[in-house]
Short mmCIF file of C-alpha atoms and ligand atoms in Angstrom, two decimals:
data_model
loop_
_atom_site.label_atom_id
_atom_site.label_comp_id
_atom_site.label_asym_id
_atom_site.label_seq_id
_atom_site.Cartn_x
_atom_site.Cartn_y
_atom_site.Cartn_z
CA MET A 1 -229.66 -34.77 -107.82
CA ARG A 2 -232.55 -32.24 -108.94
CA ASN A 3 -235.41 -31.89 -107.13
CA GLY A 4 -234.99 -35.10 -104.71
CA LYS A 5 -234.63 -37.33 -107.72
CA VAL A 6 -231.72 -39.22 -109.17
CA ARG A 7 -231.49 -38.65 -112.50
CA VAL A 8 -230.52 -41.66 -114.80
CA GLY A 9 -228.83 -42.62 -117.93
CA LEU A 10 -229.23 -45.99 -119.27
CA VAL A 11 -226.49 -48.17 -121.49
CA GLY A 12 -227.98 -50.77 -123.61
CA CYS A 13 -231.28 -50.65 -124.93
CA GLY A 14 -232.39 -53.95 -125.30
CA VAL A 15 -234.61 -56.33 -123.51
CA MET A 16 -233.57 -55.60 -120.12
CA GLY A 17 -232.67 -52.22 -120.63
CA LYS A 18 -236.24 -51.65 -121.70
CA SER A 19 -237.34 -53.76 -118.19
CA LEU A 20 -235.17 -51.21 -116.37
CA ALA A 21 -236.69 -48.18 -117.81
CA THR A 22 -240.27 -49.40 -117.45
CA GLN A 23 -239.70 -50.10 -114.06
CA LEU A 24 -237.84 -46.79 -113.27
CA ARG A 25 -240.43 -44.61 -114.47
CA THR A 26 -243.03 -46.05 -111.71
CA ILE A 27 -240.24 -44.89 -108.98
CA GLU A 28 -240.72 -41.15 -107.73
CA GLN A 29 -236.90 -40.96 -106.65
CA MET A 30 -235.86 -41.64 -110.25
CA GLU A 31 -235.70 -39.68 -113.36
CA LEU A 32 -234.79 -41.23 -116.70
CA VAL A 33 -232.88 -38.60 -118.88
CA ALA A 34 -230.81 -40.45 -121.41
CA ALA A 35 -229.95 -43.75 -123.16
CA CYS A 36 -227.21 -44.94 -125.03
CA ASP A 37 -227.13 -48.00 -127.62
CA ALA A 38 -224.48 -49.13 -130.05
CA PHE A 39 -227.21 -48.87 -132.80
CA ASP A 40 -228.58 -45.56 -133.73
CA ASP A 41 -231.62 -46.82 -134.72
CA VAL A 42 -232.19 -48.65 -131.30
CA SER A 43 -231.51 -45.81 -129.35
CA LYS A 44 -233.40 -43.24 -131.28
CA ALA A 45 -236.70 -45.77 -130.90
CA PHE A 46 -236.05 -45.92 -127.29
CA ALA A 47 -235.43 -42.36 -126.70
CA GLU A 48 -238.69 -41.74 -128.60
CA GLU A 49 -240.75 -44.06 -126.81
CA PHE A 50 -239.28 -42.80 -123.22
CA GLY A 51 -239.19 -38.97 -124.13
CA ILE A 52 -235.60 -38.78 -123.48
CA TRP A 53 -232.41 -37.61 -124.95
CA SER A 54 -230.23 -40.56 -126.69
CA THR A 55 -226.79 -41.19 -128.31
CA THR A 56 -224.58 -44.06 -129.74
CA ASN A 57 -221.80 -42.52 -127.71
CA LEU A 58 -221.30 -43.67 -124.16
CA ASP A 59 -218.58 -40.78 -123.42
CA GLU A 60 -220.93 -38.26 -124.50
CA LEU A 61 -223.57 -39.85 -122.03
CA LEU A 62 -221.17 -39.83 -119.40
CA GLY A 63 -220.11 -36.49 -120.16
CA ARG A 64 -223.32 -34.92 -119.18
CA ASP A 65 -223.56 -33.24 -115.61
CA ASP A 66 -227.34 -33.74 -115.33
CA ILE A 67 -226.77 -37.45 -114.93
CA ASP A 68 -226.41 -38.99 -111.57
CA ALA A 69 -226.29 -42.56 -112.10
CA VAL A 70 -226.20 -45.45 -114.93
CA LEU A 71 -227.89 -48.48 -115.50
CA ILE A 72 -225.73 -50.68 -117.50
CA ALA A 73 -227.71 -53.29 -119.37
CA THR A 74 -225.44 -54.44 -122.17
CA PRO A 75 -224.09 -57.73 -123.07
CA PRO A 76 -221.93 -58.97 -120.03
CA TYR A 77 -218.45 -58.60 -122.02
CA LEU A 78 -219.02 -55.04 -121.80
CA HIS A 79 -219.90 -54.55 -118.23
CA ALA A 80 -216.41 -53.97 -116.77
CA GLU A 81 -215.27 -51.42 -119.25
CA GLN A 82 -218.60 -49.38 -119.09
CA THR A 83 -218.80 -49.77 -115.34
CA VAL A 84 -215.03 -48.35 -114.92
CA ALA A 85 -215.90 -45.62 -117.38
CA ALA A 86 -218.91 -44.56 -115.66
CA ALA A 87 -217.10 -44.66 -112.22
CA LYS A 88 -214.49 -42.27 -113.57
CA ALA A 89 -216.98 -40.17 -114.70
CA GLY A 90 -218.43 -39.82 -110.94
CA LYS A 91 -221.47 -41.69 -111.67
CA HIS A 92 -223.19 -44.35 -109.44
CA VAL A 93 -223.54 -47.63 -111.42
CA PHE A 94 -226.23 -50.44 -111.48
CA CYS A 95 -224.68 -53.10 -113.55
CA GLU A 96 -226.76 -55.91 -114.63
CA LYS A 97 -225.70 -59.53 -114.01
CA PRO A 98 -223.23 -61.33 -114.37
CA MET A 99 -221.01 -58.41 -113.11
CA ALA A 100 -218.30 -59.32 -115.39
CA LEU A 101 -216.77 -62.38 -116.72
CA THR A 102 -213.30 -62.33 -114.97
CA VAL A 103 -212.93 -61.97 -110.94
CA GLU A 104 -209.92 -59.58 -112.17
CA ASP A 105 -212.58 -57.20 -114.20
CA CYS A 106 -214.62 -57.51 -110.89
CA ASP A 107 -211.94 -56.33 -108.80
CA ARG A 108 -211.19 -53.22 -111.47
CA MET A 109 -214.94 -52.30 -111.26
CA ILE A 110 -215.04 -52.50 -107.46
CA GLU A 111 -211.89 -50.58 -107.03
CA ALA A 112 -213.03 -47.97 -109.51
CA CYS A 113 -216.34 -47.21 -107.80
CA GLN A 114 -214.59 -47.05 -104.44
CA ALA A 115 -211.86 -44.66 -105.79
CA LYS A 116 -214.83 -42.34 -107.01
CA ASN A 117 -216.89 -42.78 -103.99
CA VAL A 118 -219.80 -44.11 -106.26
CA LYS A 119 -222.30 -46.86 -105.50
CA LEU A 120 -222.18 -50.20 -107.25
CA MET A 121 -224.89 -52.29 -107.24
CA VAL A 122 -225.45 -55.54 -109.26
CA GLY A 123 -228.79 -56.91 -110.65
CA GLN A 124 -228.83 -60.13 -108.78
CA VAL A 125 -232.67 -59.91 -108.98
CA LEU A 126 -233.87 -63.49 -107.98
CA ARG A 127 -233.23 -62.19 -104.22
CA TYR A 128 -236.44 -60.08 -104.84
CA PHE A 129 -238.81 -62.92 -106.06
CA PRO A 130 -241.17 -64.01 -103.77
CA ILE A 131 -240.43 -67.53 -102.94
CA HIS A 132 -236.70 -67.00 -103.34
CA SER A 133 -236.80 -64.50 -100.58
CA LYS A 134 -238.87 -66.11 -98.33
CA VAL A 135 -236.79 -69.45 -98.54
CA LYS A 136 -234.07 -67.02 -97.53
CA GLU A 137 -236.02 -65.39 -94.63
CA ILE A 138 -236.97 -68.75 -92.98
CA VAL A 139 -233.41 -70.43 -93.51
CA GLU A 140 -231.85 -67.33 -92.04
CA SER A 141 -234.33 -67.25 -89.11
CA GLY A 142 -233.08 -70.65 -87.71
CA GLU A 143 -236.62 -71.67 -86.98
CA LEU A 144 -235.79 -74.85 -89.05
CA GLY A 145 -232.24 -75.19 -87.51
CA ARG A 146 -229.19 -75.32 -89.38
CA LEU A 147 -229.29 -75.72 -93.36
CA LEU A 148 -227.93 -79.11 -94.46
CA CYS A 149 -228.62 -79.26 -98.10
CA LEU A 150 -229.81 -76.96 -100.68
CA THR A 151 -230.50 -77.92 -103.85
CA ILE A 152 -231.54 -75.82 -107.14
CA HIS A 153 -232.66 -76.97 -110.65
CA ARG A 154 -233.02 -74.58 -113.32
CA LEU A 155 -234.11 -76.82 -116.49
CA GLY A 156 -235.56 -75.71 -119.87
CA GLY A 157 -234.46 -75.17 -123.84
CA TRP A 158 -232.69 -73.31 -125.64
CA PHE A 159 -232.92 -69.33 -126.01
CA THR A 160 -235.57 -68.34 -128.19
CA GLY A 161 -237.56 -65.22 -129.19
CA VAL A 162 -236.17 -62.08 -127.63
CA TRP A 163 -233.34 -64.11 -125.96
CA ALA A 164 -231.98 -65.63 -129.18
CA LYS A 165 -229.15 -63.03 -129.53
CA ASP A 166 -225.74 -64.12 -131.04
CA TRP A 167 -223.60 -62.99 -128.25
CA ARG A 168 -225.41 -65.52 -126.03
CA LYS A 169 -223.73 -68.54 -128.16
CA SER A 170 -220.02 -67.59 -127.14
CA LYS A 171 -218.51 -67.75 -123.80
CA VAL A 172 -216.52 -64.61 -124.65
CA THR A 173 -219.56 -62.42 -124.90
CA SER A 174 -221.84 -64.18 -122.31
CA GLY A 175 -219.61 -66.47 -119.99
CA GLY A 176 -222.19 -69.02 -121.11
CA ALA A 177 -224.71 -70.38 -119.51
CA LEU A 178 -223.12 -70.36 -116.00
CA MET A 179 -222.56 -66.82 -116.20
CA GLU A 180 -225.65 -65.54 -118.20
CA VAL A 181 -228.18 -67.67 -116.86
CA ASN A 182 -227.07 -69.60 -113.71
CA ILE A 183 -225.32 -66.33 -112.05
CA HIS A 184 -228.52 -66.02 -110.68
CA GLU A 185 -228.50 -69.38 -108.96
CA LEU A 186 -225.19 -69.13 -107.94
CA ASP A 187 -225.70 -65.72 -106.30
CA TYR A 188 -228.88 -67.26 -104.86
CA LEU A 189 -226.88 -70.56 -103.49
CA ARG A 190 -224.36 -68.32 -101.61
CA TRP A 191 -226.78 -65.85 -100.59
CA VAL A 192 -228.91 -68.62 -98.81
CA GLY A 193 -226.24 -71.35 -97.89
CA GLY A 194 -223.33 -68.97 -96.92
CA GLU A 195 -219.75 -68.50 -98.63
CA VAL A 196 -218.68 -71.67 -100.62
CA GLU A 197 -215.67 -73.64 -99.65
CA SER A 198 -215.50 -75.88 -102.74
CA VAL A 199 -217.01 -76.82 -105.98
CA PHE A 200 -216.90 -80.15 -108.12
CA ALA A 201 -218.85 -79.71 -111.60
CA MET A 202 -219.35 -81.79 -114.90
CA GLY A 203 -220.80 -80.24 -117.75
CA GLU A 204 -221.55 -81.50 -121.54
CA ASN A 205 -222.67 -79.74 -124.77
CA PHE A 206 -225.28 -82.18 -125.93
CA LEU A 207 -227.27 -80.41 -128.44
CA HIS A 208 -225.56 -77.00 -129.46
CA SER A 209 -222.48 -77.50 -131.72
CA ASP A 210 -222.89 -73.88 -132.82
CA CYS A 211 -222.09 -72.58 -128.98
CA ASP A 212 -218.94 -73.24 -127.09
CA TYR A 213 -220.12 -73.99 -123.67
CA PRO A 214 -221.97 -76.72 -121.67
CA ASP A 215 -225.61 -76.74 -122.42
CA CYS A 216 -226.05 -79.16 -119.28
CA ALA A 217 -223.98 -79.21 -116.08
CA LEU A 218 -224.26 -80.62 -112.43
CA VAL A 219 -222.52 -78.93 -109.69
CA VAL A 220 -222.00 -79.97 -106.26
CA MET A 221 -220.67 -77.65 -103.45
CA LYS A 222 -219.61 -77.43 -99.97
CA PHE A 223 -220.36 -74.24 -97.98
CA GLN A 224 -217.81 -73.01 -95.34
CA ASN A 225 -220.46 -73.92 -92.92
CA GLY A 226 -220.60 -77.34 -93.88
CA ALA A 227 -223.71 -77.35 -95.72
CA LEU A 228 -223.84 -78.99 -99.10
CA GLY A 229 -225.50 -77.31 -102.24
CA ILE A 230 -226.47 -78.87 -105.76
CA LEU A 231 -227.22 -77.03 -109.08
CA HIS A 232 -228.45 -78.82 -111.99
CA THR A 233 -228.86 -76.65 -114.96
CA SER A 234 -229.82 -77.68 -118.51
CA GLN A 235 -230.80 -76.09 -121.75
CA VAL A 236 -231.75 -79.54 -123.12
CA SER A 237 -234.61 -80.30 -120.91
CA ILE A 238 -238.15 -80.70 -122.80
CA ALA A 239 -240.33 -80.89 -119.64
CA GLY A 240 -238.07 -78.10 -117.84
CA ASP A 241 -238.55 -77.13 -114.29
CA TYR A 242 -237.47 -74.48 -111.94
CA GLY A 243 -237.37 -75.06 -108.30
CA GLY A 244 -235.43 -76.72 -105.52
CA ARG A 245 -235.47 -77.69 -101.67
CA ALA A 246 -233.53 -76.76 -98.55
CA ASP A 247 -233.64 -79.44 -95.98
CA CYS A 248 -232.55 -78.13 -92.59
CA GLU A 249 -232.16 -80.04 -89.31
CA LYS A 250 -235.50 -79.35 -87.95
CA GLY A 251 -237.43 -79.28 -91.27
CA SER A 252 -237.59 -78.93 -95.05
CA LEU A 253 -238.35 -76.42 -97.49
CA LEU A 254 -240.13 -77.74 -100.80
CA PHE A 255 -240.56 -75.04 -103.43
CA PRO A 256 -240.89 -77.20 -106.65
CA GLN A 257 -241.92 -74.11 -108.94
CA PHE A 258 -240.06 -70.65 -108.17
CA TRP A 259 -242.26 -68.71 -110.36
CA ASN A 260 -245.71 -68.19 -108.98
CA GLY A 261 -245.43 -71.60 -107.28
CA LYS A 262 -245.86 -72.26 -103.40
CA LEU A 263 -243.36 -73.22 -100.62
CA VAL A 264 -244.16 -76.28 -98.28
CA VAL A 265 -242.76 -75.94 -94.91
CA GLN A 266 -242.60 -79.52 -93.44
CA THR A 267 -241.52 -80.27 -90.05
CA GLU A 268 -242.12 -83.60 -88.10
CA ARG A 269 -245.48 -82.06 -86.54
CA GLU A 270 -246.85 -80.08 -89.33
CA GLN A 271 -246.90 -78.87 -92.75
CA LYS A 272 -247.46 -75.24 -93.87
CA VAL A 273 -248.19 -74.23 -97.49
CA ILE A 274 -247.21 -70.65 -98.40
CA LYS A 275 -248.38 -69.12 -101.76
CA ALA A 276 -246.41 -66.90 -103.92
CA GLU A 277 -249.27 -64.56 -104.28
CA GLU A 278 -249.32 -64.22 -100.12
CA LEU A 279 -246.00 -62.75 -100.38
CA SER A 280 -244.55 -59.43 -101.95
CA THR A 281 -246.28 -58.06 -104.94
CA GLU A 282 -243.77 -55.37 -105.88
CA ASN A 283 -242.36 -56.01 -109.20
CA PRO A 284 -238.89 -57.60 -108.63
CA VAL A 285 -236.83 -55.24 -111.00
CA ARG A 286 -238.81 -52.25 -109.42
CA ARG A 287 -237.67 -53.70 -106.04
CA GLU A 288 -234.01 -54.00 -107.13
CA LEU A 289 -233.99 -50.26 -108.75
CA ARG A 290 -235.62 -48.94 -105.28
CA GLU A 291 -232.77 -50.47 -103.30
CA PHE A 292 -230.25 -48.97 -105.82
CA VAL A 293 -231.88 -45.40 -105.36
CA GLU A 294 -232.16 -45.72 -101.96
CA SER A 295 -228.92 -46.52 -101.21
CA ILE A 296 -227.77 -43.21 -103.24
CA VAL A 297 -230.31 -41.00 -101.59
CA GLU A 298 -229.35 -42.66 -97.88
CA ASN A 299 -225.48 -42.91 -98.64
CA ARG A 300 -225.26 -46.47 -97.77
CA LYS A 301 -224.31 -49.58 -99.55
CA PRO A 302 -226.54 -51.13 -101.49
CA ALA A 303 -228.13 -54.73 -100.43
CA ILE A 304 -226.56 -56.50 -103.40
CA THR A 305 -223.03 -55.13 -103.61
CA GLY A 306 -219.86 -55.41 -106.08
CA GLU A 307 -218.64 -58.15 -103.69
CA ASP A 308 -221.67 -59.93 -104.10
CA GLY A 309 -221.21 -59.70 -107.57
CA ARG A 310 -217.71 -60.60 -107.72
CA ALA A 311 -218.48 -63.99 -105.32
CA ALA A 312 -220.96 -65.27 -107.87
CA VAL A 313 -218.61 -64.66 -110.88
CA ALA A 314 -215.82 -66.31 -108.86
CA LEU A 315 -217.97 -69.27 -108.34
CA ALA A 316 -218.80 -69.78 -112.00
CA VAL A 317 -215.02 -69.67 -112.97
CA ALA A 318 -214.45 -72.15 -110.25
CA ILE A 319 -217.25 -74.28 -111.84
CA TYR A 320 -215.78 -74.01 -115.10
CA LYS A 321 -212.20 -74.90 -114.07
CA SER A 322 -213.42 -78.13 -112.37
CA MET A 323 -215.38 -79.09 -115.28
CA GLU A 324 -212.18 -78.40 -117.56
CA THR A 325 -209.72 -80.20 -114.92
CA GLY A 326 -212.17 -82.91 -113.70
CA ASN A 327 -210.79 -81.61 -110.16
CA PRO A 328 -212.91 -80.27 -107.20
CA ILE A 329 -211.88 -76.59 -106.62
CA SER A 330 -211.34 -74.73 -103.42
CA LEU A 331 -212.66 -70.99 -103.22
CA ARG A 332 -211.80 -70.59 -99.49
CA PHE A 333 -208.12 -69.27 -100.34
CA LYS A 334 -207.33 -66.98 -103.31
CA GLN A 335 -210.46 -66.25 -105.58
N1 LIG B 401 -232.16 -59.66 -114.54
C1 LIG B 401 -232.66 -60.48 -115.22
O1 LIG B 401 -233.48 -61.22 -115.11
C2 LIG B 401 -231.94 -60.26 -116.92
C3 LIG B 401 -232.69 -60.52 -117.81
C4 LIG B 401 -232.52 -60.50 -119.13
C5 LIG B 401 -231.04 -59.78 -119.27
N2 LIG B 401 -230.42 -59.52 -118.20
C6 LIG B 401 -228.98 -58.95 -118.66
O2 LIG B 401 -228.97 -57.69 -119.27
C7 LIG B 401 -227.90 -57.61 -119.79
C8 LIG B 401 -228.60 -57.52 -121.32
O3 LIG B 401 -229.51 -58.38 -121.90
P1 LIG B 401 -230.46 -58.15 -123.00
O4 LIG B 401 -231.46 -59.43 -122.82
O5 LIG B 401 -231.38 -56.84 -122.71
O6 LIG B 401 -229.94 -57.91 -124.32
P2 LIG B 401 -230.14 -57.54 -125.62
O7 LIG B 401 -229.04 -57.93 -126.58
O8 LIG B 401 -231.65 -57.33 -125.70
O9 LIG B 401 -229.72 -55.74 -125.24
C9 LIG B 401 -228.51 -55.52 -125.26
C10 LIG B 401 -228.33 -54.11 -126.10
O10 LIG B 401 -226.97 -53.63 -125.83
C11 LIG B 401 -226.60 -52.84 -126.88
N3 LIG B 401 -225.24 -52.70 -126.91
C12 LIG B 401 -224.32 -53.78 -127.58
N4 LIG B 401 -223.29 -53.18 -127.42
C13 LIG B 401 -223.19 -51.78 -126.63
C14 LIG B 401 -222.23 -50.77 -126.60
N5 LIG B 401 -220.95 -50.98 -126.68
N6 LIG B 401 -222.97 -49.58 -125.98
C15 LIG B 401 -224.32 -49.68 -125.68
N7 LIG B 401 -225.09 -50.46 -126.26
C16 LIG B 401 -224.66 -51.67 -126.38
C17 LIG B 401 -227.34 -53.77 -128.07
O11 LIG B 401 -227.41 -52.82 -129.18
C18 LIG B 401 -228.78 -54.22 -127.27
O12 LIG B 401 -229.54 -53.03 -127.80
C19 LIG B 401 -227.20 -59.07 -119.92
O13 LIG B 401 -226.17 -58.30 -118.98
C20 LIG B 401 -228.01 -60.07 -119.38
O14 LIG B 401 -227.62 -60.93 -118.74
C21 LIG B 401 -230.51 -59.64 -117.09
#
C-alpha cells in the first residue's frame, strides 16, 4: 500500500474490466496503476483512457512491486490460472464470477491464496443490488418465520451487443449459461436459502445450435434446512422477465422485477411495498470493490469468499450432472 491506498492491476480490459475500473476510480482507498489484456490495442486504449501503464504479459504485471491486488475480469476459463499466478506473486485477488469452471480449480485458487495469505473475493455482485439484498435481510431477520420456498426466474433472449462474444458460445470457455449468467442466481439462492442438499434439473437447447449448452433450464433444489428452491432460466423468452418470490411461514415476499422494481411484503394482516429507490443507492460494483479493499485494509475475510464462489460452481456442476444423468444429485457429501 502507498499513502493508505491499495494499488491495483486489472486483468482483462473488456466490458466488465471497464466497469470495475470506472467504479474503482471513485473509491478513495484504491488506485488503479496498471492493466493487462491479451490484445495490445485493447490494453493500450484502456491505459490511455485511464491514464495508467499497460502490458499484454500477465507475468510482467504481476512482477511489479507497486501492485498490491489484482482484479481478474477475463473470460471464465482463465480465472483459475490467473488467480493462482497472482496469489503466487503475493497479490490479493478479486475474481469475477463465475469463480472457475470446476470445483477442483476453485480449490486450487483457494489453496494458492491461503498459502500466500492473500485475500480472495469473488464478484457475486447481485448480493449488493437493492431488492436482492433486502430480500436476504428480511428472510434472515426471521420476521416472516421460516423460509419455505424460494423461486427465481431469469428470462430473456440471446447475448447481443457487447455480450455477443465468441467465448460465451462454448461451455469450455464460459461454463455455459448456468455458469456465465446464472451463477449469479445460484449464489443468490444459496445465500438466501442456505446450503443446498440436492438438485434436479432439465435443460434443452431450443434455438442456438451454434452453442453447446442449454438455452433453457428448469432447476429444482432442496436446501439442507428443508426449504425448496426453483430456478427457471432462459435465453429463448421473447417477453423476458427477472424476479421471483419467497414464501415464508408467516408471509410472502414478492419481487416480480429485481432491477429497479419493488418488493411486496405480504402477511395475513398487511401489505407493505418497498421501492428499490428507497433502498441503497451505491453502485453495486462500487460496493463490491469497496468490500474488497476494506477486507485488505482491515485484514479480514471479504464478505464473498472463495468458498462462496466454489459453492456456486459446485451447484452449477451438480445441475449439469443432473441434466446429463436424468437423476437428482446430492450435494451434502462430496462436492
Ligand atoms: N458481475 C457482472 O455482472 C458481470 C457482467 C459482465 C461480465 N462479468 C464477468 O466478467 C468476466 C469478463 O466478461 P466481459 O463481459 O468483460 O468479457 P469481454 O470479452 O468483454 O472482456 C474480456 C477481456 O479479457 C481479455 N482477455 C482474454 N484473454 C486474456 C488473457 N489471457 N489475459 C488478459 N486478458 C485477456 C479480452 O481480450 C477481453 O478484452 C467474465 O468472467 C464475466 O462473467 C461479470
